[in-house]
Amino acid sequence: MSAIFRSLQVPNYRLFAGGQLVKLIGVWMMFTAQDWLVLELSDNSPSALGMVTALQFVPVMLLTLVSGRLADRYDKRKLLVAANAAFAFFAVAFAVLVTTGVVELWHVYVFALLLGIANAVETPVRQSFVSELVELRLLPNALALSAATFNMARISGPALAGVLLAVLSTPGVFLISTVLAIAPVFTYIRMRPADLYRSPRKEGAPARVIDGLRYVGKRHDLLLPIGMMAVIGMIGFNFPVTLAALAKIDFNAGPSTFGLLTTCLAIGSLGGALAGTRRRARPGVYRVIGAALLFGVFEFFVGFSPNFVTAALLLIPTGFFSIYLAQGANHRVQMGVDPEYRGRVMALYVLVFLGTTPIGATLSGWWGERFGVPSSIWAAGLVSFVAAAGALVWQLRASGDRLEFQGRRVRLVQSESSLEASASEGLHDGGGAEARPHEGVRGHAEPSTPAIPVARV
């Protein structure tokens, strides 16, 4: 247990994790109530759910790369205070409309967009800020605990919302969730800037977006997980659209039962997050691809669930591999990047993983309305599996590795260059870059050039 929670020994990280947990419980309560509100206002329209989800993520698609540039140039903590304050303000205004009973469907669309703008600034900055909260050896654990915090909130938030929707109705849930959403503003303010692990900024460095894109383009080890998650994030991670519609339309469930479906997904996700907390090094590429393959398989079977109980049970392993995959890809990207590019690279990761959601959510809602919600789920699982299989073929060709089939067993035979790269990743922190400390600067060792042999496409 001490190994799992070792990052919580750092005071700044404790404040970060606590603020995120409180806020995210409120956010998940709000989103659960919002999904139910949209179905009530739209006469059970999956397309309306898809539109709301799309509007929440359109700003991510448009603003995330700019936010990553800001993260590499300015104080991340101050940026996070401003972004969370804006989110809290919009949440309060939305809750007032719901509570007074004047809310209409177009109001939900507008506030989905406004909350999405705040998230578009906050998410990539927060992703890259974790590396400033703990020393480098604790970074895998801190990232895993952040994912665990997210999924603890995803378990408790919808469960609480399901109960409160039945007891207090939708306005009561919005009011409570708004109060909780303000927490990070105070926790970021209470942090001690002197205890942050900041890398030195190069004088006059412009931190251009295009330079970050070129940096990723030259790194196959970064390009592969980012490319794979672009497809899976867009098509496979549309549960906010599909689960609400599946519960209400196909299973004729009430709000508390809908919350149970989301909770089952989150229970598995929490297990996937905790499974990565003991990780001390950069995860291997085949582990990430394997998680993607299994995620696609389980999501495919969820789409063919004959009843509510079967769907709930299958959502547990689906949730496990969804987060084990997302967390592994995140670790592989974040631990393989030079600190001076981290904000822009993580912004690109957030862009392809979350920013493509407007396309996927709209497509999922359209598909569900015309061909049925279950088909939109199994089709997403099939696409995710094909994307993972394509990433596997890409990695095998780029690295020179090969698969050998021995009866019912499959054996990976790695090439000499691939073995050298794996050894380098195990020896060097920071994703395979040789650590070189800077004198007089309190922060992470900043790698100069990657020590891993980089396979180029």
XYZ file of C-alpha atoms in Angstrom:
457
model
C 0.000 0.000 0.000
C 2.880 2.375 0.745
C 4.214 1.754 -2.765
C 0.835 2.453 -4.340
C 0.349 5.783 -2.545
C 3.961 6.954 -2.256
C 3.365 10.153 -4.282
C 0.897 11.316 -1.619
C 3.864 11.887 0.685
C 4.557 15.036 -1.361
C 2.464 17.923 0.109
C 1.869 19.690 -3.204
C 0.738 16.451 -4.817
C -1.646 15.761 -1.913
C -3.285 19.139 -2.501
C -3.475 18.444 -6.223
C -5.018 14.979 -5.805
C -7.487 16.136 -3.141
C -8.700 19.098 -5.178
C -9.067 16.962 -8.290
C -11.003 14.256 -6.443
C -13.533 16.722 -4.997
C -13.936 18.579 -8.279
C -14.270 15.439 -10.396
C -16.933 13.948 -8.140
C -18.911 17.128 -8.758
C -18.179 17.083 -12.485
C -19.335 13.489 -12.877
C -22.469 14.248 -10.876
C -23.125 17.196 -13.166
C -22.512 15.223 -16.376
C -24.742 12.363 -15.201
C -27.553 14.785 -14.380
C -26.909 16.659 -17.616
C -27.244 13.487 -19.734
C -30.557 12.714 -18.043
C -31.702 16.319 -18.495
C -30.866 16.214 -22.211
C -32.884 13.035 -22.710
C -35.845 14.641 -20.916
C -35.629 17.862 -22.953
C -35.091 16.100 -26.305
C -37.639 13.290 -26.026
C -34.964 10.562 -25.661
C -32.778 11.615 -28.606
C -29.315 9.960 -28.879
C -28.386 12.645 -31.404
C -28.986 15.362 -28.786
C -26.669 13.522 -26.389
C -24.080 13.294 -29.134
C -24.416 17.019 -29.837
C -23.865 17.952 -26.173
C -20.789 15.724 -25.926
C -19.469 17.128 -29.199
C -19.887 20.729 -28.007
C -18.024 19.913 -24.792
C -15.011 18.793 -26.826
C -15.020 21.149 -29.827
C -12.922 23.674 -27.815
C -10.454 20.885 -27.024
C -10.043 20.317 -30.756
C -9.559 24.036 -31.463
C -7.663 25.345 -28.431
C -5.595 22.514 -26.981
C -2.412 23.097 -29.001
C -2.472 26.765 -28.007
C -2.919 25.710 -24.371
C 0.121 23.434 -24.648
C 2.149 26.380 -25.919
C 1.010 28.425 -22.907
C 2.024 25.564 -20.590
C 5.575 25.609 -21.982
C 5.888 29.406 -21.654
C 4.054 30.436 -18.480
C 3.466 29.371 -14.885
C 1.283 26.257 -15.058
C -0.086 26.689 -11.526
C -1.419 30.176 -12.266
C -2.921 28.987 -15.550
C -4.720 26.202 -13.659
C -6.132 28.632 -11.080
C -7.579 30.788 -13.872
C -8.987 27.847 -15.866
C -10.635 26.231 -12.831
C -12.104 29.564 -11.718
C -13.663 29.988 -15.179
C -15.072 26.440 -15.059
C -16.610 27.085 -11.626
C -18.203 30.340 -12.829
C -19.846 28.651 -15.830
C -21.008 25.729 -13.663
C -22.685 28.135 -11.208
C -24.498 29.955 -14.014
C -25.666 26.651 -15.505
C -26.922 25.429 -12.113
C -28.915 28.653 -11.635
C -30.743 28.080 -14.940
C -31.550 24.474 -14.024
C -32.653 25.351 -10.487
C -34.976 28.142 -11.592
C -36.654 25.781 -14.070
C -36.100 27.958 -17.148
C -33.471 25.729 -18.759
C -34.018 24.717 -22.383
C -32.056 22.386 -24.638
C -30.162 25.225 -26.305
C -29.023 26.420 -22.866
C -27.428 23.019 -22.311
C -25.656 23.323 -25.668
C -24.268 26.783 -24.809
C -22.949 25.777 -21.395
C -21.500 22.545 -22.760
C -19.454 24.747 -25.102
C -18.407 27.202 -22.359
C -17.386 24.433 -19.942
C -15.511 22.829 -22.820
C -13.493 26.017 -23.363
C -12.385 26.008 -19.720
C -11.460 22.321 -19.983
C -9.561 22.891 -23.223
C -7.198 25.231 -21.378
C -7.063 23.222 -18.149
C -6.512 19.655 -19.365
C -3.136 19.831 -21.196
C -1.740 22.229 -18.582
C -2.792 19.863 -15.775
C -1.371 16.838 -17.627
C 2.054 18.471 -17.933
C 1.867 20.046 -14.435
C 1.988 16.620 -12.735
C 5.681 16.372 -13.681
C 6.342 19.520 -11.602
C 4.658 18.162 -8.485
C 6.945 15.170 -7.868
C 10.497 14.167 -8.655
C 11.030 12.104 -11.773
C 11.246 8.695 -10.067
C 7.729 9.243 -8.656
C 6.211 10.427 -11.951
C 4.759 7.040 -13.071
C 3.131 6.601 -9.664
C 1.814 10.179 -9.637
C 0.306 9.778 -13.109
C -1.273 6.461 -12.137
C -2.739 7.945 -8.952
C -4.155 10.818 -11.000
C -5.925 8.262 -13.175
C -7.103 6.426 -10.037
C -8.427 9.720 -8.624
C -10.323 10.327 -11.849
C -11.923 6.902 -11.701
C -12.731 7.066 -7.991
C -14.704 10.179 -8.892
C -16.232 8.397 -11.868
C -17.433 5.640 -9.530
C -18.792 7.838 -6.758
C -20.034 10.743 -8.914
C -22.582 8.864 -11.073
C -23.596 6.667 -8.118
C -24.304 9.753 -5.979
C -26.035 11.447 -8.891
C -28.253 8.424 -9.474
C -29.430 8.475 -5.851
C -29.792 12.257 -5.674
C -31.694 12.438 -8.961
C -34.337 10.251 -7.351
C -34.280 12.105 -3.997
C -33.575 15.752 -4.840
C -34.322 15.844 -8.585
C -32.048 17.346 -11.254
C -31.710 20.910 -9.782
C -30.448 19.561 -6.443
C -27.728 17.531 -8.164
C -26.572 20.564 -10.152
C -26.324 22.726 -7.020
C -24.235 20.173 -5.105
C -21.953 19.473 -8.059
C -21.323 23.203 -8.530
C -20.105 23.611 -4.944
C -17.690 20.690 -5.355
C -16.310 22.000 -8.662
C -14.753 25.050 -6.966
C -12.274 23.000 -4.849
C -9.180 23.080 -7.160
C -9.084 26.882 -7.158
C -8.221 26.825 -3.442
C -5.867 23.822 -3.538
C -3.740 25.329 -6.335
C -3.514 28.611 -4.416
C -2.348 26.770 -1.262
C 0.544 25.017 -3.041
C 4.131 26.050 -2.307
C 5.744 27.197 -5.601
C 9.217 26.781 -4.086
C 8.610 23.028 -3.750
C 7.731 22.498 -7.408
C 10.142 20.522 -9.624
C 10.459 22.901 -12.533
C 12.782 22.505 -15.497
C 14.624 25.656 -16.549
C 13.150 27.559 -19.467
C 15.590 28.479 -22.210
C 15.963 32.219 -22.582
C 14.187 33.518 -25.665
C 12.673 30.117 -26.515
C 9.473 30.831 -28.476
C 7.770 27.482 -27.668
C 6.112 27.353 -31.087
C 3.370 24.818 -31.752
C 4.934 23.749 -35.061
C 8.196 22.840 -33.308
C 6.304 20.497 -31.002
C 4.622 18.828 -33.985
C 7.955 18.385 -35.759
C 9.458 16.920 -32.600
C 6.725 14.265 -32.413
C 6.984 13.586 -36.158
C 10.612 12.534 -35.720
C 9.850 10.186 -32.817
C 8.233 6.893 -33.807
C 7.976 5.900 -30.130
C 5.726 8.941 -29.538
C 3.950 8.945 -32.886
C 2.629 5.382 -32.586
C 0.717 5.711 -29.264
C -0.553 9.173 -30.232
C -1.762 7.910 -33.607
C -3.417 4.822 -32.108
C -5.179 6.833 -29.399
C -6.425 9.291 -32.031
C -8.584 6.540 -33.530
C -9.565 4.800 -30.289
C -10.265 8.066 -28.472
C -12.494 9.291 -31.302
C -14.478 6.083 -31.867
C -14.091 3.822 -28.836
C -14.426 6.208 -25.884
C -17.968 7.518 -26.448
C -19.535 5.982 -23.337
C -21.169 9.283 -22.209
C -23.323 9.063 -25.340
C -23.862 5.317 -25.610
C -24.450 4.279 -21.973
C -27.147 6.846 -21.212
C -29.014 5.937 -24.388
C -28.515 2.191 -23.824
C -29.917 2.404 -20.281
C -32.959 4.555 -21.063
C -33.891 3.379 -24.557
C -32.863 -0.289 -24.739
C -33.131 -1.348 -21.089
C -35.944 1.071 -20.038
C -33.917 1.964 -16.932
C -34.329 4.858 -14.525
C -31.639 7.369 -13.503
C -30.283 5.298 -10.613
C -29.915 2.248 -12.870
C -28.147 4.342 -15.496
C -25.741 5.473 -12.777
C -25.051 1.797 -12.011
C -23.942 1.138 -15.603
C -21.514 4.048 -15.444
C -20.334 2.882 -12.008
C -19.542 -0.621 -13.327
C -17.447 0.925 -16.079
C -15.698 3.091 -13.491
C -15.018 0.161 -11.114
C -13.097 -1.578 -13.862
C -11.364 1.692 -14.741
C -10.243 2.149 -11.135
C -8.757 -1.342 -11.206
C -6.907 -0.476 -14.403
C -5.582 2.727 -12.849
C -4.409 0.990 -9.661
C -2.734 -1.721 -11.749
C -0.343 0.938 -13.048
C 0.527 2.580 -9.720
C 3.526 0.291 -9.089
C 5.013 1.121 -12.477
C 8.489 2.648 -12.144
C 9.595 2.831 -15.772
C 8.202 3.707 -19.158
C 5.704 1.023 -20.285
C 6.650 -1.074 -23.295
C 4.914 -0.494 -26.601
C 3.557 -4.051 -26.838
C 1.930 -3.772 -23.415
C 0.076 -0.656 -24.591
C -0.982 -2.300 -27.867
C -2.103 -5.442 -26.019
C -4.347 -3.383 -23.742
C -5.844 -1.722 -26.833
C -6.617 -5.099 -28.416
C -8.354 -6.369 -25.269
C -10.309 -3.132 -24.865
C -11.646 -3.498 -28.404
C -12.690 -7.104 -27.763
C -14.631 -6.344 -24.565
C -16.325 -3.250 -25.975
C -17.399 -5.341 -28.965
C -19.093 -7.858 -26.644
C -20.824 -5.078 -24.641
C -22.656 -4.157 -27.854
C -24.174 -7.641 -28.010
C -25.310 -7.744 -24.357
C -28.794 -9.326 -24.224
C -29.762 -7.640 -20.930
C -28.775 -5.043 -18.344
C -26.901 -7.453 -16.034
C -24.697 -8.808 -18.838
C -23.873 -5.291 -20.010
C -22.981 -4.202 -16.464
C -20.667 -7.193 -15.954
C -18.923 -6.744 -19.316
C -18.387 -3.052 -18.614
C -16.051 -3.932 -15.719
C -13.256 -5.479 -17.866
C -14.010 -2.914 -20.570
C -13.365 -0.150 -18.051
C -10.214 -1.896 -16.783
C -8.559 -2.065 -20.203
C -9.818 1.371 -21.245
C -7.874 3.050 -18.442
C -4.943 0.630 -18.505
C -4.628 1.533 -22.191
C -5.108 5.292 -21.776
C -2.763 5.398 -18.791
C -0.105 3.292 -20.524
C -0.215 5.461 -23.648
C -0.054 8.600 -21.492
C 2.958 7.257 -19.565
C 4.720 6.212 -22.751
C 4.295 9.680 -24.239
C 4.946 11.763 -21.114
C 7.994 9.758 -19.966
C 9.528 9.803 -23.445
C 9.523 13.546 -24.069
C 12.109 16.241 -23.326
C 10.813 18.617 -20.596
C 10.985 21.684 -22.845
C 8.462 20.064 -25.209
C 6.240 18.391 -22.604
C 3.420 20.950 -22.638
C 3.076 20.940 -26.424
C 3.408 17.159 -26.773
C 0.843 16.505 -24.042
C -1.427 19.070 -25.700
C -1.170 17.056 -28.911
C -1.981 13.880 -26.975
C -5.025 15.521 -25.386
C -6.059 16.849 -28.805
C -6.098 13.441 -30.491
C -7.513 11.609 -27.458
C -10.196 14.092 -26.354
C -10.321 16.714 -29.104
C -11.603 14.203 -31.642
C -14.615 13.477 -29.406
C -16.924 15.927 -31.296
C -16.496 13.809 -34.404
C -16.883 10.496 -32.579
C -19.780 11.613 -30.357
C -21.737 13.047 -33.282
C -21.111 9.925 -35.348
C -22.040 7.667 -32.433
C -25.285 9.557 -31.778
C -26.198 9.526 -35.490
C -25.411 5.826 -35.815
C -27.327 4.925 -32.630
C -30.425 6.821 -33.735
C -30.541 5.088 -37.133
C -29.164 1.604 -36.485
C -29.668 1.168 -32.735
C -27.502 2.003 -29.732
C -26.032 -1.534 -29.318
C -24.669 -1.469 -32.863
C -22.867 1.838 -32.164
C -21.103 0.133 -29.234
C -19.981 -3.072 -30.961
C -18.930 -1.129 -34.066
C -16.760 1.125 -31.859
C -15.148 -1.952 -30.310
C -14.445 -3.383 -33.756
C -12.830 -0.144 -34.954
C -10.711 0.034 -31.779
C -9.504 -3.536 -32.288
C -8.589 -2.852 -35.928
C -6.705 0.318 -34.899
C -4.712 -1.651 -32.309
C -3.965 -4.384 -34.849
C -2.758 -1.723 -37.285
C -0.498 -0.250 -34.583
C 0.921 -3.734 -33.939
C 1.755 -4.215 -37.628
C 3.293 -0.710 -37.750
C 5.480 -1.417 -34.706
C 6.622 -4.809 -36.021
C 7.623 -3.325 -39.374
C 9.359 -0.280 -37.863
C 11.306 -2.257 -35.242
C 12.119 -5.410 -37.203
C 10.438 -7.566 -34.535
C 8.313 -10.547 -35.566
C 5.654 -12.855 -34.158
C 6.154 -16.625 -34.148
C 3.177 -18.962 -33.830
C 3.879 -22.161 -31.897
C 0.677 -24.177 -31.752
C -1.786 -22.045 -29.780
C 0.932 -19.798 -28.416
C 2.290 -16.602 -29.931
C 5.890 -15.606 -29.223
C 7.443 -12.184 -29.812
C 10.954 -12.268 -31.267
C 12.622 -8.880 -30.867
C 15.325 -7.563 -33.170
C 18.707 -6.496 -31.819
C 17.907 -2.775 -32.124
C 14.577 -3.302 -30.364
C 16.286 -5.097 -27.479
C 18.783 -2.233 -27.151
C 15.912 0.288 -27.086
C 14.089 -1.714 -24.386
C 17.253 -1.870 -22.300
C 17.744 1.889 -22.640
C 14.193 2.569 -21.496
C 14.754 0.416 -18.444
C 18.031 2.103 -17.533
C 17.136 5.756 -18.029
C 14.390 7.735 -16.352
C 12.420 10.227 -18.369
C 11.611 7.889 -21.210
C 15.046 6.838 -22.299
C 16.839 10.151 -22.283
C 20.172 10.327 -20.547
C 19.724 12.454 -17.456
C 21.999 15.464 -17.204
C 21.504 17.633 -14.104
C 21.687 21.386 -14.308
C 23.650 23.113 -11.581
C 21.826 25.539 -9.363
C 18.376 24.599 -10.592
C 15.858 22.691 -8.510
C 13.966 20.508 -10.944
C 13.980 17.416 -13.062
C 17.090 16.476 -14.932
C 16.604 17.741 -18.454
C 17.556 15.262 -21.175
C 19.550 16.548 -24.071
C 19.211 14.040 -26.912
C 17.314 10.761 -26.777
C 19.548 7.822 -25.886
C 17.023 5.335 -27.266
C 17.618 4.331 -30.882
C 14.552 5.831 -32.521
C 12.967 3.848 -35.346
C 11.807 6.209 -38.086
C 8.818 5.512 -40.301
